């Protein structure tokens, strides 16, 4: 509770998503575990538990639907993580994908020079112990390994630091195989790796992570228009997911922040517990990447516009690039809530609830028999079987019903179905809503349709 005394009153602390609370809930409920925990943990890597993988898959699924199914001219791809090493020379990553690094000669701490106060760099003074800092040097973030038995430069291979390059090297294959016409897009979700100097804030910045990237190929001269269009679409996407919009803002990259490939770039930042941080980037990458691949591979990367007198040009690329694992953290923080509830007569009773959009919730509906006996458990199992094909379900028969509701609230389950003695008599069940805690009776036969309607019309109330 250190943050309680430092930053806010007990009343304000209640309901506030702190990193401490999110990390602890994530472990307790099986969202995210430290990698290799029994060996003391591996920094920069995390494992997704039963609820975490469901949440991550749902976020990926919603993004995939948004970026491919809802667009006639965007197709998917799953390129290999290991790519020809020339890819990374062409992309500029071998030369430019670096962070400025300083070490403390005394305490051996390592810092990103752009993340510590300027005065420490100029005075060469360690911000932790006051010891002497080394000169700033460039540190390449790509993980390097060797492929095959020999360990020489000819066998150098990199783990990809972004998924985008797999799309660029396949752009001609996709035009040919799928008869794509500009403008069109290619979407991909996959792992990326960066040897980050500073990995803190849980799963925010890690060495192994996942990206959801879409590259949109456009005619030069139309790029600024498409750039603005994609900014609009990506903003609307988060609104549709019910994210707190006052926790999102745009940040335009200044000249010092622009990546080596970008003409213009905006981040969507989210107000995480540690402050405003990048969630996703929208970049105008111009013809830089395809131009460089053309130069390095010797292959013609021009698009031939058959509808326009076979006009030839290297397309410009508008990229939308979101971190999937960073989105998991954002959705956890955004959904986190604690509230005082007096449903057991105790005014100070507090429930923790994850207010996930039902489309993202790891479990959509939990089936709870009021008692194990008198055929209620069997009836509940039957109902679960009916719903299982369409919905992610859970079944829980242990403990008082209030406790079971709280467990589901904490896992973010939007709907609970309680099976009681009346269910045996008239075929109705209780449907309980996570957010309002309201309960209504619904005929069992109408349950699946009712859930579908509720998910479609869901509006976040808090
Ligand atoms: N292809 C462009 C690109 O990779 P980026 O801004 O370096 O751009 C895009 O990364 C997104 O990937 C970020 O907005 C962030 O969500 C996610 N990301 C980048 N580095 C990450 C890391 N070390 N850990 C987790 N997510 C990361």
Coordinates of C-alpha atoms and ligand atoms in Angstrom, one line a residue:
X1 CA 0.0 0.0 0.0
X2 CA 3.0 2.4 -0.4
X3 CA 1.1 4.3 -3.1
X4 CA -1.8 4.9 -0.7
X5 CA 0.3 7.1 1.6
X6 CA 2.3 8.7 -1.2
X7 CA -0.3 9.7 -3.7
X8 CA -3.8 9.4 -2.6
X9 CA -6.4 8.9 0.1
X10 CA -7.9 5.6 1.0
X11 CA -11.1 6.6 -0.8
X12 CA -9.1 7.4 -4.0
X13 CA -7.0 4.3 -3.7
X14 CA -10.1 2.2 -3.8
X15 CA -10.9 1.3 -7.4
X16 CA -7.6 2.7 -8.7
X17 CA -5.7 0.3 -10.9
X18 CA -2.1 0.3 -9.6
X19 CA 0.5 -1.9 -11.2
X20 CA 0.9 -3.7 -7.8
X21 CA -2.8 -4.7 -7.8
X22 CA -2.8 -5.7 -11.5
X23 CA 0.3 -7.8 -11.2
X24 CA -1.0 -9.5 -8.1
X25 CA -4.5 -10.2 -9.6
X26 CA -2.8 -11.5 -12.8
X27 CA -0.8 -14.0 -10.9
X28 CA -3.5 -15.0 -8.4
X29 CA -6.1 -15.6 -11.1
X30 CA -3.9 -17.2 -13.7
X31 CA -3.7 -14.4 -16.3
X32 CA 0.1 -14.0 -16.3
X33 CA 3.0 -15.7 -14.6
X34 CA 6.7 -14.8 -14.4
X35 CA 8.6 -16.9 -17.0
X36 CA 10.7 -19.8 -15.4
X37 CA 9.6 -18.7 -11.9
X38 CA 11.0 -21.8 -10.2
X39 CA 14.5 -20.8 -11.3
X40 CA 14.1 -17.2 -10.0
X41 CA 12.4 -15.9 -13.2
X42 CA 13.6 -14.7 -16.6
X43 CA 13.4 -11.0 -16.9
X44 CA 11.7 -9.6 -20.0
X45 CA 9.6 -12.8 -20.5
X46 CA 6.1 -13.8 -19.2
X47 CA 3.8 -16.8 -19.4
X48 CA 0.1 -16.5 -20.1
X49 CA -2.0 -18.7 -17.9
X50 CA -5.5 -20.1 -18.6
X51 CA -7.3 -16.8 -18.3
X52 CA -4.5 -14.8 -19.9
X53 CA -4.3 -16.8 -23.0
X54 CA -8.1 -16.6 -23.5
X55 CA -7.9 -12.8 -23.0
X56 CA -4.9 -12.5 -25.4
X57 CA -6.6 -14.7 -28.0
X58 CA -9.8 -12.6 -27.8
X59 CA -7.9 -9.3 -28.2
X60 CA -6.1 -10.8 -31.2
X61 CA -9.4 -12.1 -32.6
X62 CA -11.1 -8.7 -32.3
X63 CA -8.2 -7.0 -34.0
X64 CA -8.1 -9.6 -36.7
X65 CA -11.8 -9.3 -37.4
X66 CA -11.5 -5.5 -37.4
X67 CA -8.5 -5.4 -39.8
X68 CA -9.3 -8.3 -42.2
X69 CA -13.0 -9.5 -42.1
X70 CA -14.4 -6.0 -42.0
X71 CA -12.2 -4.8 -44.9
X72 CA -12.6 -6.2 -48.4
X73 CA -9.1 -5.2 -49.4
X74 CA -7.0 -6.4 -46.4
X75 CA -5.7 -10.0 -46.2
X76 CA -3.8 -11.9 -43.6
X77 CA -0.3 -13.4 -43.4
X78 CA 1.8 -15.4 -41.0
X79 CA 5.5 -15.0 -42.0
X80 CA 8.4 -16.8 -40.3
X81 CA 10.2 -15.2 -37.3
X82 CA 13.5 -16.2 -38.8
X83 CA 14.3 -14.2 -42.0
X84 CA 17.2 -13.9 -44.3
X85 CA 19.8 -11.6 -42.5
X86 CA 19.9 -9.3 -45.5
X87 CA 16.3 -8.3 -44.6
X88 CA 17.6 -6.5 -41.5
X89 CA 20.4 -4.8 -43.4
X90 CA 17.9 -3.6 -46.0
X91 CA 15.4 -2.5 -43.4
X92 CA 18.0 -0.4 -41.6
X93 CA 17.7 -2.3 -38.3
X94 CA 21.3 -3.6 -38.3
X95 CA 22.5 0.0 -38.6
X96 CA 19.8 2.0 -36.8
X97 CA 17.8 -0.1 -34.4
X98 CA 19.8 1.0 -31.4
X99 CA 19.2 2.5 -28.0
X100 CA 21.7 4.8 -26.3
X101 CA 23.3 2.9 -23.3
X102 CA 25.3 3.9 -20.3
X103 CA 26.7 1.8 -17.5
X104 CA 27.7 2.8 -13.9
X105 CA 31.3 1.8 -13.2
X106 CA 30.6 1.5 -9.5
X107 CA 27.2 -0.2 -9.0
X108 CA 27.2 -1.8 -12.5
X109 CA 23.6 -0.6 -13.2
X110 CA 22.7 -0.2 -16.8
X111 CA 20.5 2.7 -18.1
X112 CA 19.0 3.9 -21.3
X113 CA 20.6 7.3 -21.7
X114 CA 17.3 8.8 -22.9
X115 CA 15.5 7.6 -19.8
X116 CA 17.5 9.2 -17.1
X117 CA 17.8 13.0 -16.4
X118 CA 20.0 14.9 -18.9
X119 CA 22.1 16.3 -16.0
X120 CA 23.2 12.7 -15.1
X121 CA 24.5 12.3 -18.7
X122 CA 26.3 15.6 -18.7
X123 CA 27.8 15.1 -15.2
X124 CA 28.4 11.4 -15.9
X125 CA 26.8 10.7 -12.5
X126 CA 24.9 7.5 -11.8
X127 CA 21.3 8.3 -10.7
X128 CA 21.3 5.4 -8.3
X129 CA 24.6 5.5 -6.5
X130 CA 26.4 8.7 -7.7
X131 CA 29.2 6.6 -9.2
X132 CA 30.8 7.4 -12.6
X133 CA 28.9 6.6 -15.8
X134 CA 30.5 5.4 -19.0
X135 CA 30.3 7.3 -22.2
X136 CA 27.0 6.8 -24.1
X137 CA 27.2 4.0 -26.7
X138 CA 24.8 2.5 -29.2
X139 CA 23.3 -0.8 -28.3
X140 CA 21.5 -2.8 -31.0
X141 CA 18.2 -4.3 -29.8
X142 CA 18.1 -7.2 -32.1
X143 CA 18.8 -10.7 -30.7
X144 CA 21.5 -12.4 -32.7
X145 CA 22.1 -16.1 -33.0
X146 CA 23.6 -18.6 -35.5
X147 CA 21.8 -21.0 -37.7
X148 CA 23.4 -24.4 -38.5
X149 CA 26.5 -25.9 -36.9
X150 CA 29.0 -23.1 -37.7
X151 CA 29.2 -20.0 -35.5
X152 CA 30.6 -17.6 -38.1
X153 CA 29.3 -14.4 -39.6
X154 CA 27.8 -16.3 -42.6
X155 CA 25.5 -18.1 -40.2
X156 CA 24.3 -15.0 -38.3
X157 CA 20.5 -15.0 -37.9
X158 CA 18.3 -12.5 -36.1
X159 CA 15.0 -12.9 -34.2
X160 CA 12.7 -10.4 -35.9
X161 CA 12.3 -7.1 -33.9
X162 CA 9.1 -6.3 -35.8
X163 CA 6.6 -8.4 -37.8
X164 CA 6.4 -5.7 -40.6
X165 CA 9.3 -7.0 -42.6
X166 CA 7.7 -10.4 -43.2
X167 CA 4.9 -8.5 -44.9
X168 CA 7.1 -6.4 -47.1
X169 CA 9.1 -9.3 -48.5
X170 CA 5.8 -11.1 -49.3
X171 CA 4.1 -8.1 -50.9
X172 CA 4.6 -9.2 -54.5
X173 CA 3.6 -12.8 -53.7
X174 CA 0.3 -11.5 -52.2
X175 CA -0.4 -9.2 -55.1
X176 CA 0.1 -12.1 -57.5
X177 CA -1.7 -14.9 -55.6
X178 CA -4.7 -12.8 -54.5
X179 CA -4.9 -10.3 -57.3
X180 CA -4.7 -7.3 -55.0
X181 CA -5.1 -3.8 -56.3
X182 CA -3.8 -0.7 -54.6
X183 CA -4.9 0.5 -52.1
X184 CA -4.8 -2.8 -50.2
X185 CA -3.5 -4.0 -46.8
X186 CA -1.8 -7.1 -45.3
X187 CA -2.3 -7.9 -41.6
X188 CA -0.2 -10.0 -39.3
X189 CA -0.1 -11.0 -35.7
X190 CA 3.1 -12.6 -34.3
X191 CA 6.0 -12.6 -32.0
X192 CA 8.7 -10.0 -32.0
X193 CA 11.9 -9.9 -29.9
X194 CA 14.0 -7.0 -28.7
X195 CA 16.9 -7.0 -26.3
X196 CA 15.4 -4.2 -24.2
X197 CA 17.8 -2.6 -21.7
X198 CA 15.0 -1.7 -19.3
X199 CA 12.2 -4.2 -18.8
X200 CA 9.9 -3.1 -16.1
X201 CA 6.2 -2.4 -15.5
X202 CA 5.1 -6.0 -15.8
X203 CA 4.3 -7.0 -19.4
X204 CA 4.5 -3.4 -20.7
X205 CA 8.0 -3.6 -22.2
X206 CA 9.4 -7.1 -22.6
X207 CA 12.1 -8.8 -24.7
X208 CA 9.6 -11.3 -26.1
X209 CA 6.2 -9.8 -27.1
X210 CA 3.6 -9.9 -29.7
X211 CA 2.6 -7.4 -32.3
X212 CA -0.6 -6.8 -34.4
X213 CA 0.5 -5.0 -37.5
X214 CA -1.2 -3.9 -40.7
X215 CA 0.6 -2.5 -43.7
X216 CA -1.5 -0.5 -46.1
X217 CA 0.0 -0.1 -49.6
X218 CA -1.1 3.2 -51.3
X219 CA -0.2 5.3 -54.3
X220 CA 2.4 8.0 -53.6
X221 CA 0.7 11.3 -53.1
X222 CA -2.4 9.7 -51.4
X223 CA -0.4 8.7 -48.4
X224 CA -1.3 11.6 -46.2
X225 CA -5.0 11.1 -46.8
X226 CA -4.7 7.4 -45.9
X227 CA -2.5 8.2 -42.9
X228 CA -5.4 10.4 -41.5
X229 CA -8.0 7.8 -42.4
X230 CA -6.1 5.0 -40.5
X231 CA -5.6 7.3 -37.5
X232 CA -9.4 7.7 -37.4
X233 CA -10.1 4.0 -37.8
X234 CA -7.7 3.0 -35.1
X235 CA -9.2 5.5 -32.6
X236 CA -12.7 4.2 -33.4
X237 CA -11.6 0.7 -32.8
X238 CA -10.7 1.3 -29.1
X239 CA -14.0 3.2 -28.7
X240 CA -15.8 0.2 -30.0
X241 CA -14.1 -2.1 -27.4
X242 CA -15.4 0.1 -24.7
X243 CA -12.0 1.5 -23.6
X244 CA -12.2 4.6 -21.4
X245 CA -11.6 7.2 -24.0
X246 CA -10.4 9.8 -21.6
X247 CA -7.5 7.4 -21.0
X248 CA -6.4 7.6 -24.6
X249 CA -4.7 10.5 -26.4
X250 CA -2.6 11.1 -29.5
X251 CA 1.1 11.9 -29.4
X252 CA 2.9 13.1 -32.6
X253 CA 6.6 12.1 -32.9
X254 CA 8.9 15.0 -32.9
X255 CA 12.0 15.0 -35.2
X256 CA 14.1 13.3 -32.5
X257 CA 11.6 10.5 -32.0
X258 CA 10.8 9.6 -35.6
X259 CA 12.1 6.1 -36.6
X260 CA 14.6 6.0 -39.4
X261 CA 11.8 4.9 -41.9
X262 CA 9.1 7.3 -40.9
X263 CA 7.9 10.6 -42.6
X264 CA 5.2 11.1 -39.9
X265 CA 4.2 9.1 -36.9
X266 CA 1.5 9.3 -34.2
X267 CA 1.2 7.1 -31.1
X268 CA -2.0 6.3 -29.4
X269 CA -1.0 6.6 -25.8
X270 CA -2.9 5.1 -22.8
X271 CA -2.9 6.4 -19.3
X272 CA -1.3 3.4 -17.6
X273 CA -0.8 3.3 -13.8
X274 CA 2.7 4.6 -14.4
X275 CA 1.5 7.4 -16.7
X276 CA 0.9 8.1 -20.4
X277 CA 2.6 5.5 -22.5
X278 CA 2.6 4.3 -26.1
X279 CA 0.0 1.7 -26.9
X280 CA 0.0 1.7 -30.7
X281 CA 1.7 3.6 -33.5
X282 CA 0.4 4.8 -36.9
X283 CA 3.3 5.4 -39.2
X284 CA 3.8 6.8 -42.7
X285 CA 6.8 4.7 -43.8
X286 CA 6.8 6.1 -47.3
X287 CA 8.5 3.9 -50.0
X288 CA 11.5 3.5 -47.7
X289 CA 11.1 -0.3 -46.9
X290 CA 10.1 -1.5 -50.4
X291 CA 12.7 0.8 -52.0
X292 CA 15.4 -0.7 -49.8
X293 CA 14.3 -4.3 -50.4
X294 CA 14.4 -3.6 -54.1
X295 CA 17.9 -2.3 -53.8
X296 CA 19.2 -5.1 -51.5
X297 CA 17.5 -8.0 -53.2
X298 CA 17.8 -6.8 -56.8
X299 CA 14.1 -7.6 -57.3
X300 CA 11.7 -5.1 -58.8
X301 CA 9.3 -4.0 -56.1
X302 CA 7.2 -1.7 -58.3
X303 CA 3.5 -2.0 -58.5
X304 CA 2.1 -2.1 -62.0
X305 CA -1.2 -0.4 -62.2
X306 CA -3.0 -2.3 -65.0
X307 CA -6.1 -0.1 -64.7
X308 CA -4.0 3.0 -65.4
X309 CA -1.9 2.5 -68.5
X310 CA 0.5 0.1 -66.6
X311 CA 1.8 3.0 -64.5
X312 CA 4.6 1.8 -62.3
X313 CA 5.6 3.0 -58.9
X314 CA 6.9 1.8 -55.5
X315 CA 3.9 2.1 -53.2
X316 CA 3.9 4.1 -50.0
X317 CA 3.1 2.3 -46.8
X318 CA 0.9 3.4 -44.0
X319 CA 1.5 1.1 -41.0
X320 CA -0.7 0.6 -37.9
X321 CA 1.4 -1.2 -35.3
X322 CA -0.1 -2.3 -31.9
X323 CA 1.5 -4.4 -29.2
X324 CA -0.8 -7.4 -28.5
X325 CA 0.8 -8.1 -25.1
X326 CA 0.8 -4.4 -24.3
X327 CA -2.9 -4.4 -25.2
X328 CA -3.5 -7.2 -22.7
X329 CA -2.0 -4.9 -20.0
X330 CA -4.1 -2.0 -21.2
X331 CA -7.3 -4.0 -21.2
X332 CA -6.5 -5.3 -17.7
X333 CA -5.8 -1.8 -16.3
X334 CA -8.8 -0.3 -18.1
X335 CA -11.2 -3.0 -16.9
X336 CA -10.0 -3.0 -13.3
X337 CA -12.4 -1.7 -10.7
X338 CA -13.2 -2.1 -7.0
X339 CA -16.4 -1.0 -5.5
X340 CA -18.2 -1.0 -2.2
X341 CA -21.3 -3.2 -2.4
X342 CA -23.8 -3.8 0.4
X343 CA -25.5 -6.8 -1.0
X344 CA -24.6 -8.9 2.0
X345 CA -25.8 -6.1 4.4
X346 CA -22.2 -5.0 5.1
X347 CA -21.7 -1.5 3.8
X348 CA -17.9 -1.9 3.6
X349 CA -17.9 -5.1 1.6
X350 CA -15.7 -4.5 -1.5
X351 CA -15.7 -6.4 -4.7
X352 CA -13.0 -6.5 -7.3
X353 CA -14.3 -6.6 -10.8
X354 CA -12.8 -6.7 -14.3
X355 CA -15.2 -4.8 -16.5
X356 CA -14.1 -6.5 -19.8
X357 CA -16.2 -6.0 -22.9
X358 CA -18.0 -9.4 -23.2
X359 CA -16.3 -9.9 -26.5
X360 CA -12.9 -9.9 -24.7
X361 CA -13.8 -11.6 -21.5
X362 CA -11.9 -14.9 -21.0
X363 CA -15.1 -16.6 -19.8
X364 CA -18.4 -15.3 -21.2
X365 CA -20.7 -17.2 -19.0
X366 CA -20.3 -19.2 -15.8
X367 CA -22.9 -21.9 -14.9
X368 CA -23.4 -22.2 -11.1
X369 CA -25.8 -24.8 -9.5
X370 CA -27.1 -23.4 -6.3
X371 CA -26.6 -26.9 -4.7
X372 CA -24.6 -29.9 -5.8
X373 CA -27.5 -32.2 -4.8
X374 CA -31.0 -32.9 -6.0
X375 CA -30.1 -33.0 -9.6
X376 CA -29.1 -29.3 -9.8
X377 CA -25.5 -30.1 -10.7
X378 CA -26.6 -32.4 -13.6
X379 CA -29.0 -29.8 -14.8
X380 CA -26.2 -27.2 -14.7
X381 CA -23.8 -29.5 -16.7
X382 CA -26.5 -29.9 -19.3
X383 CA -27.0 -26.2 -19.7
X384 CA -23.2 -25.8 -20.0
X385 CA -23.1 -28.3 -22.8
X386 CA -25.8 -26.4 -24.6
X387 CA -23.8 -23.1 -24.4
X388 CA -20.3 -24.5 -24.9
X389 CA -20.3 -24.5 -28.6
X390 CA -21.0 -20.8 -28.9
X391 CA -19.6 -19.4 -25.7
X392 CA -16.5 -19.7 -23.4
X393 CA -18.0 -21.2 -20.3
X394 CA -17.0 -22.1 -16.8
X395 CA -18.6 -24.3 -14.2
X396 CA -18.3 -23.7 -10.4
X397 CA -20.2 -25.6 -7.7
X398 CA -18.0 -24.9 -4.7
X399 CA -18.7 -22.4 -1.9
X400 CA -21.5 -20.0 -1.2
X401 CA -23.2 -18.5 -4.2
X402 CA -22.1 -14.9 -3.3
X403 CA -18.5 -16.0 -3.1
X404 CA -18.8 -17.7 -6.5
X405 CA -20.2 -14.5 -8.0
X406 CA -17.2 -12.6 -6.6
X407 CA -14.7 -15.1 -8.1
X408 CA -16.4 -14.6 -11.5
X409 CA -16.4 -10.8 -11.1
X410 CA -12.7 -10.9 -10.5
X411 CA -12.1 -13.0 -13.6
X412 CA -14.2 -10.5 -15.6
X413 CA -17.0 -13.0 -16.5
X414 CA -19.9 -10.8 -17.7
X415 CA -22.7 -13.3 -17.1
X416 CA -23.5 -15.9 -14.5
X417 CA -26.3 -18.5 -14.9
X418 CA -27.6 -19.9 -11.6
X419 CA -29.5 -23.1 -11.6
X420 CA -31.9 -23.5 -8.6
X421 CA -34.9 -25.5 -7.5
X422 CA -37.3 -23.3 -9.5
X423 CA -35.2 -24.3 -12.6
X424 CA -36.3 -27.9 -12.1
X425 CA -39.9 -26.9 -11.9
X426 CA -40.4 -24.3 -14.6
X427 CA -37.3 -24.5 -16.8
X428 CA -36.1 -20.9 -16.0
X429 CA -32.6 -19.9 -14.7
X430 CA -31.2 -16.8 -13.1
X431 CA -29.1 -14.6 -15.3
X432 CA -26.8 -12.3 -13.3
X433 CA -25.0 -9.4 -14.9
X434 CA -21.5 -8.6 -13.7
X435 CA -21.6 -4.9 -14.0
X436 CA -25.0 -4.0 -12.5
X437 CA -25.2 -7.2 -10.4
X438 CA -28.9 -7.2 -11.5
X439 CA -30.5 -10.7 -11.8
X440 CA -33.4 -11.7 -14.0
X441 CA -35.1 -15.0 -14.7
X442 CA -34.8 -16.4 -18.2
X443 CA -36.3 -19.5 -19.8
X444 CA -33.4 -21.9 -20.4
X445 CA -34.5 -22.3 -24.0
X446 CA -34.0 -18.6 -24.6
X447 CA -30.6 -18.3 -22.8
X448 CA -28.3 -18.6 -25.9
X449 CA -30.2 -15.9 -27.8
X450 CA -30.5 -13.6 -24.8
X451 CA -26.7 -13.8 -24.3
X452 CA -26.1 -13.0 -27.9
X453 CA -28.3 -9.9 -27.7
X454 CA -26.6 -8.8 -24.5
X455 CA -23.2 -9.1 -26.0
X456 CA -24.2 -7.2 -29.1
X457 CA -25.8 -4.3 -27.2
X458 CA -23.2 -4.1 -24.4
X459 CA -22.5 -0.6 -23.2
X460 CA -20.0 -0.1 -20.4
X461 CA -21.8 1.6 -17.4
X462 CA -18.7 2.4 -15.3
Ligands
LIG1 N1 6.7 -2.0 -37.1 C1 6.8 -0.8 -36.3 C2 7.1 -1.0 -34.9 O1 7.5 -2.0 -34.5 P1 7.2 0.2 -32.6 O2 6.7 1.5 -32.2 O3 8.7 -0.1 -32.3 O4 6.9 0.1 -34.2 C3 5.0 -1.0 -32.2 O5 6.4 -0.9 -32.0 C4 4.2 -1.4 -31.0 O6 4.8 -2.7 -30.5 C5 4.3 -0.5 -29.8 O7 3.4 0.6 -29.9 C6 4.1 -1.4 -28.6 O8 2.7 -1.5 -28.4 C7 4.7 -2.7 -29.1 N2 6.0 -2.9 -28.5 C8 7.2 -2.4 -29.0 N3 8.2 -2.8 -28.2 C9 7.7 -3.5 -27.2 C10 8.3 -4.3 -26.1 N4 9.6 -4.3 -25.9 N5 7.4 -4.9 -25.3 C11 6.1 -5.0 -25.6 N6 5.5 -4.3 -26.6 C12 6.3 -3.6 -27.4

